[in-house]
XYZ file of C-alpha atoms in Angstrom:
482
model
C 10.214 -17.352 10.423
C 10.757 -14.000 8.762
C 12.744 -15.239 5.774
C 9.863 -17.469 4.723
C 7.386 -14.584 4.446
C 6.814 -13.509 0.843
C 4.560 -11.107 -1.023
C 3.546 -14.048 -3.165
C 2.103 -15.612 -0.035
C -0.180 -12.598 0.515
C -2.587 -14.023 -2.048
C -2.602 -17.584 -0.737
C -5.612 -16.971 1.482
C -7.501 -15.698 -1.563
C -6.499 -18.522 -3.894
C -9.693 -19.370 -5.726
C -11.294 -21.368 -8.468
C -12.715 -19.213 -11.171
C -15.037 -18.236 -13.970
C -13.612 -16.604 -17.097
C -13.558 -12.982 -18.272
C -13.098 -11.502 -21.703
C -9.903 -12.195 -23.590
C -7.185 -9.522 -23.561
C -5.621 -7.682 -26.423
C -2.205 -8.492 -27.760
C 0.688 -6.874 -25.941
C 2.338 -4.127 -27.960
C 5.962 -3.205 -28.291
C 7.605 -1.224 -25.506
C 7.942 2.490 -26.348
C 11.430 3.901 -26.623
C 13.030 4.575 -23.257
C 13.101 8.280 -22.560
C 9.640 8.972 -23.984
C 7.915 11.522 -21.741
C 5.013 10.908 -19.415
C 1.865 13.058 -19.800
C 2.375 16.643 -18.653
C -0.048 16.208 -15.761
C 1.448 12.919 -14.537
C 1.734 13.030 -10.730
C 5.083 12.123 -9.176
C 5.041 11.493 -5.449
C 6.481 9.596 -2.519
C 4.912 7.900 0.493
C 5.216 6.924 4.162
C 2.931 5.643 6.933
C 2.227 6.909 10.427
C 3.474 4.112 12.692
C 6.577 3.609 10.583
C 7.866 7.183 10.941
C 6.017 9.304 13.500
C 7.260 8.080 16.869
C 5.840 10.119 19.773
C 3.573 7.207 20.617
C 2.774 8.499 24.107
C 2.435 12.197 23.300
C -0.490 14.613 22.956
C -3.190 12.142 23.885
C -2.445 9.406 21.342
C -3.923 6.050 22.291
C -2.262 2.677 21.861
C -2.422 0.860 18.541
C -2.209 -2.861 17.916
C 1.322 -2.299 16.602
C 2.393 -0.656 19.876
C 1.390 -3.788 21.737
C 2.621 -6.230 19.101
C 6.050 -4.649 18.634
C 6.644 -4.766 22.390
C 5.890 -8.494 22.464
C 9.173 -10.437 22.614
C 10.045 -12.351 19.461
C 7.636 -10.559 17.119
C 10.073 -8.081 15.529
C 13.204 -9.466 13.945
C 15.632 -6.990 15.538
C 13.636 -6.522 18.741
C 12.840 -2.893 17.941
C 9.595 -0.898 18.146
C 8.101 2.170 16.506
C 8.200 4.162 19.754
C 10.722 6.612 18.339
C 10.972 5.620 14.666
C 11.967 8.703 12.610
C 10.654 11.275 15.083
C 8.606 12.650 12.206
C 6.009 13.956 14.664
C 8.559 16.564 15.721
C 10.691 16.751 12.562
C 7.906 17.005 9.974
C 9.014 20.414 8.685
C 12.483 19.096 7.942
C 10.978 16.044 6.275
C 8.710 18.187 4.092
C 11.872 19.989 2.990
C 13.290 16.606 1.936
C 10.150 15.946 -0.107
C 10.418 19.334 -1.773
C 14.070 18.706 -2.608
C 13.036 15.686 -4.676
C 10.801 17.844 -6.848
C 7.736 15.684 -6.237
C 4.317 17.279 -6.357
C 2.448 14.881 -4.040
C 3.008 13.133 -0.730
C 1.018 10.163 0.498
C 0.979 9.949 4.292
C -1.252 8.072 6.704
C -3.208 9.314 9.681
C -2.904 7.402 12.955
C -6.448 6.479 13.987
C -5.461 6.298 17.709
C -4.179 9.875 17.551
C -7.642 11.026 16.504
C -9.739 8.612 18.593
C -7.537 7.162 21.362
C -10.244 4.630 22.232
C -11.266 3.997 18.636
C -14.638 5.665 19.186
C -16.127 8.264 21.495
C -14.419 11.524 22.308
C -11.959 12.756 19.634
C -8.520 14.058 20.564
C -8.075 17.561 19.098
C -4.301 17.542 19.614
C -4.034 14.516 17.340
C -5.840 16.268 14.528
C -3.733 19.383 15.127
C -0.620 17.514 14.014
C -2.133 16.593 10.663
C -3.417 20.133 10.203
C 0.142 21.388 10.666
C 1.529 18.754 8.308
C -1.019 19.503 5.587
C -0.411 23.233 5.849
C 3.351 22.722 5.613
C 2.953 20.543 2.522
C 0.723 23.073 0.785
C 3.094 25.903 1.678
C 5.729 23.978 -0.257
C 3.477 23.270 -3.258
C 3.131 19.582 -2.372
C -0.320 18.060 -2.696
C -1.366 15.953 0.317
C -2.816 12.482 -0.282
C -4.060 11.069 3.018
C -4.519 7.408 3.974
C -6.914 6.750 6.843
C -5.748 3.262 7.762
C -2.219 1.958 7.374
C -2.549 -0.814 9.954
C -2.452 1.075 13.274
C -5.837 -0.004 14.616
C -6.661 1.387 18.078
C -5.882 -1.355 20.578
C -9.062 -0.453 22.440
C -11.148 -1.722 19.509
C -9.145 -4.914 19.356
C -9.733 -5.447 23.062
C -13.445 -4.576 23.055
C -14.770 -6.179 19.879
C -11.910 -8.177 18.351
C -10.884 -5.492 15.863
C -11.752 -6.433 12.295
C -13.539 -9.540 13.536
C -16.526 -7.306 14.256
C -18.628 -5.018 12.075
C -18.548 -2.618 15.031
C -15.042 -1.747 13.876
C -16.366 -1.091 10.367
C -18.846 1.415 11.789
C -16.214 2.996 14.032
C -13.973 3.435 11.001
C -16.752 5.240 9.142
C -17.203 7.629 12.075
C -13.466 8.282 12.152
C -13.452 8.861 8.381
C -16.332 11.332 8.659
C -14.603 13.274 11.443
C -11.331 13.575 9.519
C -13.040 14.396 6.223
C -15.032 17.220 7.791
C -11.830 18.837 9.055
C -9.182 18.154 6.404
C -10.861 17.972 3.006
C -10.878 21.734 2.652
C -7.199 21.123 1.809
C -6.818 17.370 1.282
C -8.567 16.497 -1.976
C -7.605 12.811 -2.239
C -8.211 10.238 0.497
C -7.239 6.568 0.544
C -9.410 4.584 2.942
C -7.458 1.393 3.748
C -4.015 0.177 2.733
C -3.080 -3.395 1.781
C -5.993 -5.441 3.033
C -4.243 -8.388 1.411
C -1.510 -8.099 3.989
C -2.938 -6.760 7.226
C -5.881 -9.198 7.268
C -3.992 -12.289 6.152
C -0.823 -11.683 8.140
C -2.455 -10.129 11.196
C -5.538 -12.326 11.549
C -4.599 -15.448 9.581
C -0.936 -16.232 10.136
C -0.242 -14.311 13.348
C 2.859 -12.721 11.825
C 1.643 -9.101 11.962
C -0.401 -7.288 14.597
C -2.607 -8.297 16.319
C -0.996 -11.728 15.936
C -4.080 -13.918 15.547
C -4.456 -17.231 13.718
C -8.141 -17.417 12.923
C -9.819 -20.318 11.130
C -10.691 -19.657 7.486
C -14.339 -18.739 8.035
C -13.464 -16.113 10.636
C -10.631 -14.796 8.473
C -12.960 -14.358 5.511
C -15.465 -12.612 7.763
C -12.782 -10.213 9.024
C -11.857 -9.357 5.427
C -15.524 -8.747 4.678
C -15.696 -6.329 7.613
C -12.754 -4.397 6.157
C -14.524 -4.219 2.786
C -17.623 -2.978 4.592
C -15.510 -0.402 6.451
C -14.161 0.842 3.127
C -17.643 1.219 1.652
C -18.979 2.965 4.746
C -15.964 5.277 4.769
C -16.450 6.224 1.110
C -20.023 7.192 1.920
C -18.993 9.039 5.094
C -16.291 11.032 3.318
C -18.712 12.086 0.602
C -21.312 13.071 3.200
C -18.964 14.961 5.528
C -16.140 16.135 3.273
C -15.949 19.023 0.862
C -17.497 18.614 -2.559
C -15.007 17.239 -5.072
C -13.068 15.127 -2.556
C -11.873 12.007 -4.330
C -11.673 8.687 -2.518
C -10.492 5.114 -3.111
C -8.486 2.274 -1.556
C -4.859 1.193 -1.914
C -4.405 -2.555 -2.329
C -1.429 -4.831 -2.802
C -3.132 -6.495 -5.730
C -2.424 -10.200 -6.249
C -0.392 -9.393 -9.335
C -0.676 -11.918 -12.158
C 1.574 -11.865 -15.227
C 1.228 -13.968 -18.384
C 4.395 -16.058 -18.538
C 4.458 -15.492 -22.306
C 2.217 -12.780 -23.750
C 0.099 -14.911 -26.073
C -3.638 -14.143 -26.337
C -4.533 -17.319 -24.404
C -2.094 -16.555 -21.611
C -3.245 -12.932 -21.376
C -6.815 -14.175 -20.992
C -5.636 -16.592 -18.303
C -3.941 -13.707 -16.475
C -7.221 -11.786 -16.558
C -9.094 -14.727 -15.072
C -6.442 -15.153 -12.389
C -6.390 -11.436 -11.556
C -10.150 -11.319 -11.076
C -10.416 -14.482 -9.008
C -7.322 -14.082 -6.859
C -8.467 -10.582 -5.870
C -12.131 -11.461 -5.327
C -11.941 -11.279 -1.533
C -11.420 -7.518 -1.400
C -10.617 -5.585 -4.573
C -13.132 -7.539 -6.618
C -16.069 -7.140 -4.237
C -15.295 -3.438 -3.809
C -15.231 -2.813 -7.558
C -18.034 -5.215 -8.542
C -20.333 -5.008 -5.524
C -20.434 -8.793 -5.324
C -18.268 -11.800 -4.627
C -17.509 -13.908 -7.667
C -19.163 -17.292 -7.998
C -15.701 -18.815 -7.966
C -14.841 -17.197 -4.639
C -18.059 -18.384 -2.995
C -17.746 -21.891 -4.428
C -14.146 -22.226 -3.269
C -14.893 -20.850 0.209
C -17.987 -23.034 0.630
C -19.036 -23.128 4.264
C -16.168 -20.748 5.080
C -17.565 -17.950 2.905
C -18.278 -14.683 4.716
C -21.820 -13.980 5.867
C -23.261 -10.837 4.300
C -26.450 -9.076 3.353
C -27.528 -7.492 0.084
C -27.401 -4.101 1.799
C -23.789 -4.685 2.865
C -22.797 -5.552 -0.699
C -24.475 -2.370 -1.914
C -22.441 -0.341 0.580
C -19.205 -2.159 -0.271
C -19.806 -1.526 -3.967
C -20.187 2.251 -3.575
C -18.302 3.665 -6.588
C -14.701 4.784 -6.063
C -13.027 7.772 -7.702
C -9.703 5.978 -8.142
C -7.901 2.751 -7.308
C -4.470 2.620 -5.699
C -2.285 -0.371 -6.566
C 0.768 -1.208 -4.462
C 3.045 -3.092 -6.845
C 6.412 -4.553 -5.905
C 6.811 -8.019 -7.369
C 4.921 -10.463 -9.560
C 3.074 -12.868 -7.303
C 1.950 -15.269 -10.008
C 3.153 -16.088 -13.502
C 0.353 -17.905 -15.271
C -0.355 -19.827 -18.430
C -3.658 -20.847 -19.981
C -5.321 -24.084 -18.954
C -8.225 -25.971 -20.505
C -9.262 -27.033 -17.012
C -11.122 -24.895 -14.487
C -10.386 -22.223 -13.406
C -8.757 -21.489 -16.782
C -5.239 -20.671 -15.620
C -2.200 -22.524 -14.324
C 0.161 -20.976 -11.781
C 3.829 -21.660 -12.500
C 6.328 -22.385 -9.726
C 9.168 -19.924 -9.153
C 12.610 -21.446 -9.710
C 15.064 -21.023 -6.844
C 17.291 -18.929 -9.083
C 14.630 -16.299 -9.765
C 16.286 -12.913 -9.044
C 15.290 -10.913 -5.989
C 16.308 -7.745 -4.211
C 17.709 -7.260 -0.712
C 14.370 -8.468 0.670
C 13.998 -12.096 -0.388
C 10.265 -11.759 -1.043
C 10.888 -8.930 -3.511
C 11.368 -10.820 -6.763
C 12.486 -8.660 -9.665
C 9.831 -8.649 -12.374
C 9.483 -5.130 -13.817
C 6.777 -6.271 -16.242
C 4.386 -6.597 -13.281
C 3.914 -2.828 -13.159
C 2.751 -3.005 -16.779
C 0.454 -6.028 -16.514
C -1.197 -5.509 -13.115
C -2.691 -2.077 -13.885
C -3.452 -3.036 -17.490
C -5.427 -6.103 -16.450
C -7.141 -4.365 -13.522
C -8.249 -1.445 -15.711
C -9.815 -3.809 -18.215
C -11.465 -6.215 -15.773
C -13.045 -3.525 -13.586
C -13.298 -0.638 -16.068
C -11.124 1.626 -13.904
C -10.453 5.110 -15.260
C -7.964 6.375 -12.657
C -5.150 4.283 -11.186
C -2.381 5.451 -8.887
C 0.652 3.283 -8.262
C 0.314 3.976 -4.565
C 3.503 2.116 -3.589
C 6.540 0.827 -5.467
C 10.148 0.588 -4.396
C 12.745 -1.733 -2.955
C 14.991 -2.328 0.000
C 18.741 -2.251 -0.504
C 21.828 -2.927 1.585
C 22.538 0.813 1.522
C 26.046 0.774 2.951
C 27.748 4.085 3.559
C 30.864 4.451 1.397
C 34.135 5.937 2.575
C 33.084 9.326 1.207
C 29.886 9.256 3.287
C 27.592 8.585 0.340
C 25.144 5.741 -0.325
C 25.533 4.399 -3.873
C 22.378 2.280 -4.101
C 22.845 1.196 -7.693
C 20.572 -1.799 -7.188
C 17.656 0.474 -6.237
C 18.337 2.639 -9.287
C 18.361 -0.486 -11.477
C 15.061 -1.566 -9.964
C 13.403 1.827 -10.404
C 14.720 2.391 -13.921
C 13.306 -0.905 -15.147
C 9.996 -0.667 -13.309
C 9.402 2.919 -14.408
C 10.175 1.952 -18.004
C 7.463 -0.703 -17.849
C 5.080 1.771 -16.230
C 5.769 4.246 -19.033
C 4.970 1.476 -21.489
C 1.576 1.041 -19.838
C 0.845 4.761 -19.823
C 1.831 5.075 -23.488
C -0.654 2.312 -24.358
C -3.481 4.123 -22.598
C -3.554 2.320 -19.255
C -5.040 4.983 -16.938
C -2.130 5.345 -14.511
C -2.306 8.970 -13.362
C 0.435 9.032 -10.751
C 3.191 7.171 -8.936
C 4.181 7.215 -5.255
C 7.660 5.856 -4.586
C 8.022 3.861 -1.369
C 9.552 5.305 0.594
C 10.654 8.839 1.321
C 13.109 7.598 3.940
C 14.176 4.504 5.815
C 11.741 3.650 8.602
C 10.371 0.966 10.897
C 9.758 -1.859 8.438
C 7.175 -3.775 10.467
C 8.284 -7.327 11.405
C 11.787 -6.609 10.049
C 12.284 -3.639 12.371
C 14.992 -1.296 11.130
C 16.891 -3.991 9.276
C 15.345 -3.336 5.863
C 15.812 0.063 4.245
C 13.408 1.266 1.535
C 14.087 4.998 1.639
C 15.430 7.525 -0.844
C 16.999 9.109 2.230
C 19.133 7.044 4.566
C 18.260 7.525 8.226
C 20.690 7.069 11.089
C 18.206 6.010 13.733
C 20.533 7.010 16.580
C 21.164 10.587 15.427
C 18.083 10.930 13.149
C 20.307 12.411 10.451
C 18.820 11.991 6.957
C 21.229 11.605 4.007
C 20.086 11.438 0.367
C 21.076 8.257 -1.433
C 22.089 8.190 -5.079
C 18.557 6.989 -5.874
C 17.216 10.331 -4.629
C 19.213 12.044 -7.391
C 17.927 9.479 -9.893
C 14.297 10.076 -8.930
C 14.798 13.839 -8.948
C 16.115 13.545 -12.515
C 13.134 11.430 -13.615
C 10.730 14.014 -12.215
C 12.601 16.951 -13.760
C 12.575 15.262 -17.190
C 9.094 13.754 -16.700
C 10.778 10.771 -18.323
C 13.275 8.005 -17.574
C 16.724 9.118 -18.600
C 18.515 6.899 -21.112
């Protein structure tokens, strides 16, 4: 089951017919490798709460849907859970030292909703917030800027039990209350907040295919409604953060955009990639940034389209301060078509190269095209690459080192394409490498390693891989070394 899961499939539930958008400009030549990034470019790294924290039964934390799901036999490939994970809850000071050693200036972490509200709503748990206060203070003491994510998939199980989780707008409202509570207490120090992470995965995989928590297989109409409730939660949270947080707090979402690449960069194919990008992201990113569902989305969904009000769309379309794009692999290569919807999706040949994770096809140009197209379609002025990285076999050599040359190859080529985008004026302001260290990789358990630091999950010893030295060099140069 697991081998058949691909990032390309994340967009299948949002596959839509389309209307056109304006034609794109001609692609320009790639700048010389080694050209510097802007002086204020933000280099960072990222993790998420359930994947690293452990301590799932400590200090009043409630259960999340991933606690229940990971303990269900047959759901996790290696039979593991996140009960212990990286013990980051107790080792956070050591882990902040690892971040500092990389030379990064920002760290994107997520807050576990059930640590703050064990029942999803009601009485908050002060000990849960205390942990994030300590973490934020430790980051700032080390000159690392905290970027917080409010939802990286660990929904309180109590909400799933009471109202069906994201199947109900009650969860949207509960999320806004949670966002307001956190913003009132952290935004004196945390100036950037991501609301939700990868709606394109946690809705489709968790509520559509049953592969992720909570393991449901809803019919299309209910799935679309659940996604709408997440979009509503985002909009409500943006408003709540602005109402309860400190002035100047910046807020946005992080989405694994359905990344479309022109197969050949002709003007017609670039236009087709724009059309595809807008329509294949209409179910979340599009409605958030436009305040409406596209006609193509509604026509394709038909009777299965989500039910909504004009007031809900107004809330969902509340302006964002930035957009986070999680970019790993091209999901669609497209060419122009004279038939609706104006683009043709090309099949991937079996020989298309991929990394250690089979879904992670190697297409460095995606980190150029996805932000370029998104910035144009939705007039975005601040983009963060909120996740990018790769798994690797990461074997320990006889000398005790991890020579992850494949990860370095991946990063070198992707960062070169990102630098190309920045040099052409695409508004990418920062980059968060996934991930700081190996962790619980959801349905794959501990079998897939994405970290710059290798973790021995028995001893909890962290060892820098060769890629950590590579990334440190990139940051020190503010450029990709030749």
